[in-house]
XYZ file of C-alpha atoms in Angstrom:
93
model
C 54.568 -30.115 -121.196
C 50.824 -30.333 -120.614
C 48.989 -32.718 -118.322
C 45.639 -34.261 -119.192
C 42.771 -36.035 -117.442
C 42.201 -39.320 -119.275
C 38.770 -40.980 -119.115
C 38.749 -44.528 -120.406
C 36.396 -45.346 -123.301
C 33.014 -46.832 -122.491
C 30.269 -48.829 -124.143
C 26.521 -48.738 -123.417
C 25.198 -52.148 -122.394
C 21.667 -53.302 -121.940
C 19.114 -54.402 -121.199
C 19.518 -54.135 -117.435
C 16.797 -56.765 -116.946
C 14.924 -59.149 -119.250
C 12.048 -59.564 -116.769
C 10.682 -56.026 -116.828
C 9.819 -54.482 -120.229
C 10.635 -50.994 -118.923
C 14.294 -51.977 -118.574
C 14.628 -53.160 -122.189
C 15.449 -49.575 -123.241
C 17.705 -48.752 -120.285
C 21.447 -48.894 -120.986
C 24.385 -48.838 -118.557
C 27.739 -47.278 -119.452
C 30.562 -49.778 -118.864
C 34.186 -48.704 -118.897
C 36.736 -50.425 -121.106
C 40.115 -51.175 -119.523
C 43.292 -50.239 -121.394
C 46.301 -52.458 -120.610
C 49.908 -51.770 -121.545
C 52.365 -54.557 -122.164
C 54.937 -54.823 -123.517
C 55.834 -51.165 -122.849
C 54.388 -48.909 -125.550
C 51.842 -51.479 -126.803
C 48.263 -50.966 -125.598
C 45.148 -53.121 -125.891
C 41.521 -52.722 -124.876
C 39.992 -55.379 -122.608
C 36.382 -55.520 -121.445
C 36.860 -57.888 -118.500
C 40.550 -58.160 -117.529
C 41.703 -61.083 -115.411
C 43.956 -60.673 -112.388
C 46.841 -62.132 -114.385
C 46.357 -59.589 -117.200
C 46.255 -56.745 -114.696
C 49.423 -57.986 -112.963
C 51.249 -58.381 -116.303
C 50.325 -54.930 -117.600
C 53.448 -52.953 -116.933
C 54.073 -50.108 -116.701
C 50.531 -48.851 -117.357
C 47.017 -50.025 -116.659
C 43.936 -47.818 -117.024
C 40.934 -49.509 -115.404
C 37.675 -48.791 -117.188
C 35.375 -46.234 -115.593
C 38.129 -44.261 -113.871
C 40.067 -41.060 -114.563
C 43.847 -40.790 -114.776
C 46.338 -37.938 -115.094
C 48.651 -38.455 -118.094
C 51.263 -36.420 -119.946
C 51.498 -35.511 -123.641
C 53.571 -38.563 -124.555
C 51.120 -41.000 -122.964
C 48.182 -39.216 -124.602
C 49.803 -39.518 -128.031
C 50.657 -43.194 -127.452
C 47.094 -44.057 -126.364
C 45.573 -42.347 -129.405
C 48.108 -43.929 -131.783
C 47.424 -47.424 -130.375
C 43.939 -47.433 -131.974
C 42.201 -48.968 -128.969
C 39.132 -46.724 -129.061
C 40.819 -43.686 -127.510
C 40.498 -40.270 -129.163
C 40.994 -36.613 -128.234
C 37.517 -36.640 -126.690
C 38.794 -38.909 -123.889
C 41.154 -36.181 -122.650
C 40.624 -32.889 -120.802
C 43.453 -30.391 -120.423
C 44.549 -29.747 -116.839
C 47.537 -27.473 -117.408
């Protein structure tokens, strides 16, 4: 069984500032959080509340972070159609 590094999906947001015209073209990558609950059902959330985070059992993947997952979790995340693809995973072993 292989293990994978999972990087949550992200979206480029901008502008960083409306006051300075130089920042109108500058974008910031923001991670998208993947919550699990009920077990086996995943959903993508941009700004999760504390209650959503507490209710996401057994898995919660906070946007902008990396996680180690197994083959079964990788397949479940891709099958959930929440913006996760093979490009979000890197093989560890």
